[in-house]
PDB file of C-alpha atoms in Angstrom:
ATOM      1  CA  UNK A  29       0.000   0.000   0.000  1.00 83.00           C
ATOM      2  CA  UNK A  30       1.408   3.341  -1.070  1.00 83.00           C
ATOM      3  CA  UNK A  31       1.106   5.901   1.727  1.00 85.00           C
ATOM      4  CA  UNK A  32       3.395   8.578   0.308  1.00 85.00           C
ATOM      5  CA  UNK A  33       4.529   9.408  -3.201  1.00 87.00           C
ATOM      6  CA  UNK A  34       7.991   8.739  -4.596  1.00 88.00           C
ATOM      7  CA  UNK A  35       8.675  12.098  -6.207  1.00 89.00           C
ATOM      8  CA  UNK A  36      10.083  14.732  -3.796  1.00 88.00           C
ATOM      9  CA  UNK A  37       7.658  17.559  -4.567  1.00 91.00           C
ATOM     10  CA  UNK A  38       4.609  15.317  -4.221  1.00 90.00           C
ATOM     11  CA  UNK A  39       5.937  13.875  -0.959  1.00 91.00           C
ATOM     12  CA  UNK A  40       6.533  17.396   0.339  1.00 94.00           C
ATOM     13  CA  UNK A  41       2.987  18.401  -0.595  1.00 93.00           C
ATOM     14  CA  UNK A  42       1.571  15.357   1.185  1.00 93.00           C
ATOM     15  CA  UNK A  43       3.652  15.996   4.301  1.00 95.00           C
ATOM     16  CA  UNK A  44       2.557  19.631   4.351  1.00 96.00           C
ATOM     17  CA  UNK A  45      -1.062  18.505   4.043  1.00 94.00           C
ATOM     18  CA  UNK A  46      -0.588  16.131   6.986  1.00 94.00           C
ATOM     19  CA  UNK A  47       1.018  18.844   9.099  1.00 96.00           C
ATOM     20  CA  UNK A  48      -1.740  21.296   8.143  1.00 96.00           C
ATOM     21  CA  UNK A  49      -4.344  18.723   9.197  1.00 95.00           C
ATOM     22  CA  UNK A  50      -2.651  18.224  12.575  1.00 96.00           C
ATOM     23  CA  UNK A  51      -2.449  21.985  13.134  1.00 96.00           C
ATOM     24  CA  UNK A  52      -6.089  22.419  12.077  1.00 95.00           C
ATOM     25  CA  UNK A  53      -7.290  19.699  14.457  1.00 94.00           C
ATOM     26  CA  UNK A  54      -5.125  20.982  17.307  1.00 94.00           C
ATOM     27  CA  UNK A  55      -6.277  24.551  16.728  1.00 93.00           C
ATOM     28  CA  UNK A  56      -9.950  23.674  16.843  1.00 92.00           C
ATOM     29  CA  UNK A  57      -9.465  21.528  19.945  1.00 91.00           C
ATOM     30  CA  UNK A  58      -7.762  24.508  21.608  1.00 91.00           C
ATOM     31  CA  UNK A  59     -10.618  26.762  20.501  1.00 90.00           C
ATOM     32  CA  UNK A  60     -13.207  24.353  21.892  1.00 87.00           C
ATOM     33  CA  UNK A  61     -11.405  24.197  25.233  1.00 87.00           C
ATOM     34  CA  UNK A  62     -11.227  27.998  25.328  1.00 87.00           C
ATOM     35  CA  UNK A  63     -14.976  28.237  24.766  1.00 84.00           C
ATOM     36  CA  UNK A  64     -15.466  25.644  27.502  1.00 82.00           C
ATOM     37  CA  UNK A  65     -13.325  27.624  29.943  1.00 83.00           C
ATOM     38  CA  UNK A  66     -15.052  30.920  29.142  1.00 82.00           C
ATOM     39  CA  UNK A  67     -18.487  29.407  29.690  1.00 78.00           C
ATOM     40  CA  UNK A  68     -17.250  27.541  32.746  1.00 76.00           C
ATOM     41  CA  UNK A  69     -16.154  30.848  34.263  1.00 78.00           C
ATOM     42  CA  UNK A  70     -19.832  31.812  34.435  1.00 75.00           C
ATOM     43  CA  UNK A  71     -20.315  29.082  37.034  1.00 74.00           C
ATOM     44  CA  UNK A  72     -18.276  30.924  39.663  1.00 78.00           C
ATOM     45  CA  UNK A  73     -20.661  33.900  40.167  1.00 77.00           C
ATOM     46  CA  UNK A  74     -23.661  31.584  40.485  1.00 76.00           C
ATOM     47  CA  UNK A  75     -21.695  29.391  42.874  1.00 74.00           C
ATOM     48  CA  UNK A  76     -20.887  32.415  45.062  1.00 79.00           C
ATOM     49  CA  UNK A  77     -24.550  33.513  45.018  1.00 75.00           C
ATOM     50  CA  UNK A  78     -25.596  30.030  46.095  1.00 74.00           C
ATOM     51  CA  UNK A  79     -23.042  29.914  48.907  1.00 76.00           C
ATOM     52  CA  UNK A  80     -24.010  33.373  50.149  1.00 76.00           C
ATOM     53  CA  UNK A  81     -27.714  32.450  50.063  1.00 75.00           C
ATOM     54  CA  UNK A  82     -27.059  29.270  52.024  1.00 77.00           C
ATOM     55  CA  UNK A  83     -25.041  31.110  54.674  1.00 77.00           C
ATOM     56  CA  UNK A  84     -27.729  33.782  54.969  1.00 73.00           C
ATOM     57  CA  UNK A  85     -30.472  31.162  55.312  1.00 71.00           C
ATOM     58  CA  UNK A  86     -28.523  29.318  57.998  1.00 71.00           C
ATOM     59  CA  UNK A  87     -27.898  32.535  59.913  1.00 73.00           C
ATOM     60  CA  UNK A  88     -31.502  33.667  59.725  1.00 70.00           C
ATOM     61  CA  UNK A  89     -32.688  30.223  60.689  1.00 72.00           C
ATOM     62  CA  UNK A  90     -30.875  30.504  64.024  1.00 67.00           C
ATOM     63  CA  UNK A  91     -32.287  33.974  64.587  1.00 66.00           C
ATOM     64  CA  UNK A  92     -35.787  32.784  63.716  1.00 63.00           C
ATOM     65  CA  UNK A  93     -35.537  29.961  66.262  1.00 62.00           C
ATOM     66  CA  UNK A  94     -34.510  32.401  68.973  1.00 65.00           C
ATOM     67  CA  UNK A  95     -37.383  34.804  68.176  1.00 64.00           C
ATOM     68  CA  UNK A  96     -39.897  31.965  68.042  1.00 63.00           C
ATOM     69  CA  UNK A  97     -38.925  31.057  71.609  1.00 62.00           C
ATOM     70  CA  UNK A  98     -40.393  34.332  72.831  1.00 60.00           C
ATOM     71  CA  UNK A  99     -43.786  33.897  74.472  1.00 59.00           C
ATOM     72  CA  UNK A 100     -46.944  35.275  72.878  1.00 60.00           C
ATOM     73  CA  UNK A 101     -45.275  37.259  70.047  1.00 60.00           C
ATOM     74  CA  UNK A 102     -42.594  34.764  68.986  1.00 61.00           C
ATOM     75  CA  UNK A 103     -44.498  33.139  66.129  1.00 66.00           C
ATOM     76  CA  UNK A 104     -45.682  36.463  64.732  1.00 69.00           C
ATOM     77  CA  UNK A 105     -42.221  38.003  64.813  1.00 66.00           C
ATOM     78  CA  UNK A 106     -40.563  34.898  63.347  1.00 65.00           C
ATOM     79  CA  UNK A 107     -42.896  34.732  60.305  1.00 71.00           C
ATOM     80  CA  UNK A 108     -41.045  37.388  58.230  1.00 73.00           C
ATOM     81  CA  UNK A 109     -37.747  35.656  58.948  1.00 66.00           C
ATOM     82  CA  UNK A 110     -39.206  32.325  57.795  1.00 70.00           C
ATOM     83  CA  UNK A 111     -40.292  33.934  54.530  1.00 75.00           C
ATOM     84  CA  UNK A 112     -36.815  35.363  53.979  1.00 76.00           C
ATOM     85  CA  UNK A 113     -35.249  31.972  54.800  1.00 74.00           C
ATOM     86  CA  UNK A 114     -37.505  30.222  52.264  1.00 78.00           C
ATOM     87  CA  UNK A 115     -36.544  32.796  49.619  1.00 78.00           C
ATOM     88  CA  UNK A 116     -32.818  32.421  50.248  1.00 77.00           C
ATOM     89  CA  UNK A 117     -33.123  28.620  50.168  1.00 78.00           C
ATOM     90  CA  UNK A 118     -34.905  28.842  46.814  1.00 81.00           C
ATOM     91  CA  UNK A 119     -32.225  31.215  45.554  1.00 77.00           C
ATOM     92  CA  UNK A 120     -29.514  28.752  46.607  1.00 77.00           C
ATOM     93  CA  UNK A 121     -31.354  25.927  44.817  1.00 81.00           C
ATOM     94  CA  UNK A 122     -31.785  28.030  41.668  1.00 79.00           C
ATOM     95  CA  UNK A 123     -28.074  28.930  41.773  1.00 79.00           C
ATOM     96  CA  UNK A 124     -27.117  25.251  41.987  1.00 80.00           C
ATOM     97  CA  UNK A 125     -29.393  24.426  39.043  1.00 79.00           C
ATOM     98  CA  UNK A 126     -27.969  27.312  36.996  1.00 79.00           C
ATOM     99  CA  UNK A 127     -24.441  26.181  37.813  1.00 77.00           C
ATOM    100  CA  UNK A 128     -25.230  22.645  36.619  1.00 80.00           C
ATOM    101  CA  UNK A 129     -26.843  23.985  33.432  1.00 80.00           C
ATOM    102  CA  UNK A 130     -23.849  26.200  32.660  1.00 79.00           C
ATOM    103  CA  UNK A 131     -21.519  23.251  33.225  1.00 79.00           C
ATOM    104  CA  UNK A 132     -23.538  21.120  30.822  1.00 78.00           C
ATOM    105  CA  UNK A 133     -23.535  23.823  28.156  1.00 80.00           C
ATOM    106  CA  UNK A 134     -19.778  24.274  28.617  1.00 78.00           C
ATOM    107  CA  UNK A 135     -19.195  20.540  28.119  1.00 79.00           C
ATOM    108  CA  UNK A 136     -21.357  20.438  24.988  1.00 83.00           C
ATOM    109  CA  UNK A 137     -19.696  23.567  23.623  1.00 81.00           C
ATOM    110  CA  UNK A 138     -16.391  21.726  23.210  1.00 79.00           C
ATOM    111  CA  UNK A 139     -18.020  19.357  20.738  1.00 82.00           C
ATOM    112  CA  UNK A 140     -20.153  21.976  19.021  1.00 82.00           C
ATOM    113  CA  UNK A 141     -17.223  24.357  18.552  1.00 81.00           C
ATOM    114  CA  UNK A 142     -14.638  21.820  17.395  1.00 86.00           C
ATOM    115  CA  UNK A 143     -16.387  18.704  16.094  1.00 88.00           C
ATOM    116  CA  UNK A 144     -17.735  19.928  12.754  1.00 89.00           C
ATOM    117  CA  UNK A 145     -14.558  21.700  11.515  1.00 92.00           C
ATOM    118  CA  UNK A 146     -12.453  18.720  12.576  1.00 93.00           C
ATOM    119  CA  UNK A 147     -14.768  16.156  10.976  1.00 93.00           C
ATOM    120  CA  UNK A 148     -14.910  18.199   7.765  1.00 93.00           C
ATOM    121  CA  UNK A 149     -11.106  18.395   7.556  1.00 94.00           C
ATOM    122  CA  UNK A 150     -10.643  14.696   8.356  1.00 94.00           C
ATOM    123  CA  UNK A 151     -13.250  13.696   5.782  1.00 95.00           C
ATOM    124  CA  UNK A 152     -11.693  15.888   3.107  1.00 94.00           C
ATOM    125  CA  UNK A 153      -8.197  14.604   3.899  1.00 94.00           C
ATOM    126  CA  UNK A 154      -9.365  10.983   3.922  1.00 94.00           C
ATOM    127  CA  UNK A 155     -11.207  11.288   0.600  1.00 94.00           C
ATOM    128  CA  UNK A 156      -8.207  12.843  -1.149  1.00 93.00           C
ATOM    129  CA  UNK A 157      -5.534  10.666   0.449  1.00 93.00           C
ATOM    130  CA  UNK A 158      -7.360   7.330   0.305  1.00 92.00           C
ATOM    131  CA  UNK A 159      -8.291   7.939  -3.328  1.00 92.00           C
ATOM    132  CA  UNK A 160      -4.654   8.698  -4.130  1.00 92.00           C
ATOM    133  CA  UNK A 161      -3.446   5.649  -2.160  1.00 92.00           C
ATOM    134  CA  UNK A 162      -5.736   3.349  -4.122  1.00 91.00           C
ATOM    135  CA  UNK A 163      -4.661   4.757  -7.484  1.00 89.00           C
ATOM    136  CA  UNK A 164      -0.963   4.943  -6.592  1.00 89.00           C
ATOM    137  CA  UNK A 165      -0.895   1.394  -5.212  1.00 89.00           C
ATOM    138  CA  UNK A 166      -2.571   0.022  -8.334  1.00 87.00           C
ATOM    139  CA  UNK A 167      -0.223   2.008 -10.592  1.00 86.00           C
ATOM    140  CA  UNK A 168       2.839   0.766  -8.704  1.00 85.00           C
ATOM    141  CA  UNK A 169       1.670  -2.823  -9.175  1.00 85.00           C
ATOM    142  CA  UNK A 170       1.067  -2.252 -12.867  1.00 82.00           C
ATOM    143  CA  UNK A 171       4.507  -0.684 -13.178  1.00 81.00           C
ATOM    144  CA  UNK A 172       6.097  -3.812 -11.728  1.00 80.00           C
ATOM    145  CA  UNK A 173       4.283  -6.345 -13.907  1.00 76.00           C
ATOM    146  CA  UNK A 174       4.206  -7.073 -17.587  1.00 64.00           C
ATOM    147  CA  UNK A 175       1.305  -5.539 -19.440  1.00 68.00           C
ATOM    148  CA  UNK A 176       0.992  -2.727 -16.976  1.00 77.00           C
ATOM    149  CA  UNK A 177       2.228  -0.157 -19.452  1.00 79.00           C
ATOM    150  CA  UNK A 178      -0.866  -0.521 -21.632  1.00 78.00           C
ATOM    151  CA  UNK A 179      -3.287  -0.083 -18.727  1.00 82.00           C
ATOM    152  CA  UNK A 180      -1.425   2.954 -17.405  1.00 83.00           C
ATOM    153  CA  UNK A 181      -1.396   4.446 -20.881  1.00 80.00           C
ATOM    154  CA  UNK A 182      -5.119   3.807 -21.281  1.00 80.00           C
ATOM    155  CA  UNK A 183      -5.805   5.504 -17.940  1.00 80.00           C
ATOM    156  CA  UNK A 184      -3.744   8.527 -18.950  1.00 78.00           C
ATOM    157  CA  UNK A 185      -5.433   8.656 -22.355  1.00 75.00           C
ATOM    158  CA  UNK A 186      -8.877   8.771 -20.732  1.00 76.00           C
ATOM    159  CA  UNK A 187      -8.051  11.565 -18.304  1.00 76.00           C
ATOM    160  CA  UNK A 188      -5.527  13.885 -20.022  1.00 72.00           C
ATOM    161  CA  UNK A 189      -6.704  16.953 -21.912  1.00 72.00           C
ATOM    162  CA  UNK A 190      -6.376  16.831 -25.689  1.00 73.00           C
ATOM    163  CA  UNK A 191      -4.135  19.881 -25.895  1.00 67.00           C
ATOM    164  CA  UNK A 192      -1.706  18.241 -23.489  1.00 72.00           C
ATOM    165  CA  UNK A 193      -1.846  14.909 -25.294  1.00 69.00           C
ATOM    166  CA  UNK A 194      -0.867  16.579 -28.538  1.00 67.00           C
ATOM    167  CA  UNK A 195       2.410  17.647 -26.956  1.00 67.00           C
ATOM    168  CA  UNK A 196       3.868  14.187 -26.433  1.00 64.00           C
ATOM    169  CA  UNK A 197       1.703  11.609 -28.235  1.00 66.00           C
ATOM    170  CA  UNK A 198       2.083  10.734 -31.896  1.00 65.00           C
ATOM    171  CA  UNK A 199      -1.022  11.123 -34.075  1.00 67.00           C
ATOM    172  CA  UNK A 200      -2.883   7.928 -34.856  1.00 65.00           C
ATOM    173  CA  UNK A 201      -3.340   5.117 -32.373  1.00 69.00           C
ATOM    174  CA  UNK A 202      -1.484   6.115 -29.159  1.00 69.00           C
ATOM    175  CA  UNK A 203      -1.989   2.737 -27.526  1.00 72.00           C
ATOM    176  CA  UNK A 204      -0.781   0.921 -30.608  1.00 73.00           C
ATOM    177  CA  UNK A 205       2.400   2.978 -30.915  1.00 72.00           C
ATOM    178  CA  UNK A 206       5.062   1.717 -28.446  1.00 77.00           C
ATOM    179  CA  UNK A 207       6.656   5.122 -27.965  1.00 79.00           C
ATOM    180  CA  UNK A 208       3.350   6.889 -27.353  1.00 75.00           C
ATOM    181  CA  UNK A 209       2.222   4.100 -25.047  1.00 78.00           C
ATOM    182  CA  UNK A 210       5.435   4.402 -23.030  1.00 80.00           C
ATOM    183  CA  UNK A 211       5.094   8.168 -22.748  1.00 80.00           C
ATOM    184  CA  UNK A 212       1.476   7.932 -21.660  1.00 83.00           C
ATOM    185  CA  UNK A 213       2.334   5.352 -19.002  1.00 83.00           C
ATOM    186  CA  UNK A 214       5.199   7.489 -17.702  1.00 83.00           C
ATOM    187  CA  UNK A 215       2.953  10.534 -17.668  1.00 83.00           C
ATOM    188  CA  UNK A 216       0.339   8.696 -15.613  1.00 84.00           C
ATOM    189  CA  UNK A 217       2.989   7.630 -13.101  1.00 87.00           C
ATOM    190  CA  UNK A 218       4.264  11.196 -12.802  1.00 86.00           C
ATOM    191  CA  UNK A 219       0.704  12.459 -12.251  1.00 85.00           C
ATOM    192  CA  UNK A 220       0.462  10.146  -9.252  1.00 87.00           C
ATOM    193  CA  UNK A 221       3.853  11.203  -7.913  1.00 88.00           C
ATOM    194  CA  UNK A 222       5.512   7.878  -8.740  1.00 89.00           C
ATOM    195  CA  UNK A 223       8.841   7.275 -10.420  1.00 84.00           C
ATOM    196  CA  UNK A 224       8.543   7.052 -14.174  1.00 77.00           C
ATOM    197  CA  UNK A 225      12.228   6.358 -14.917  1.00 66.00           C
ATOM    198  CA  UNK A 226      11.742   2.578 -14.802  1.00 57.00           C
ATOM    199  CA  UNK A 227      11.481  -0.087 -17.447  1.00 54.00           C
ATOM    200  CA  UNK A 228       8.254  -2.067 -17.578  1.00 50.00           C
ATOM    201  CA  UNK A 229       8.905  -5.741 -17.249  1.00 48.00           C
TER     202      UNK A 229
END
């Protein structure tokens, strides 16, 4: 299986594409983590509100118990404190729920921010590289076996523009002319980044 080409410029282009893919993936992962951290920072204010509400409720609860111990007027005087305690408890609960929601959004944001660009780049890279690997591997096998020259020439003949063909193929039957067939096969190998300075067996 051919993973990289044999010609220096094509190999360099493939290596640069691989490096670019790694940088792209790493960059989007970093971006996703940054979004996660920025959203996660919103948890701290809600956490502080919840802690302050809990401390206030605990403090007022002790005061309410002391007032309630007073005879005759204790229950009446403690009622406003009980209402405030219930409100602060609800505020602490709402703060905890908001903190959990923000944490969930922050976790999802990593995937939403980074997943689609990364998947797009990986899919594009895989389509281009796997297609090249299949063609290059088949061409290398044809190059090493007898009769491969004709198939390579036929492939080149079916995909090369006419104006380019006219530059190196003799008029008439290109596949029937040994020189034209050889040039077409070599051209197809060069297109794939493979060595063309070999003799077909």
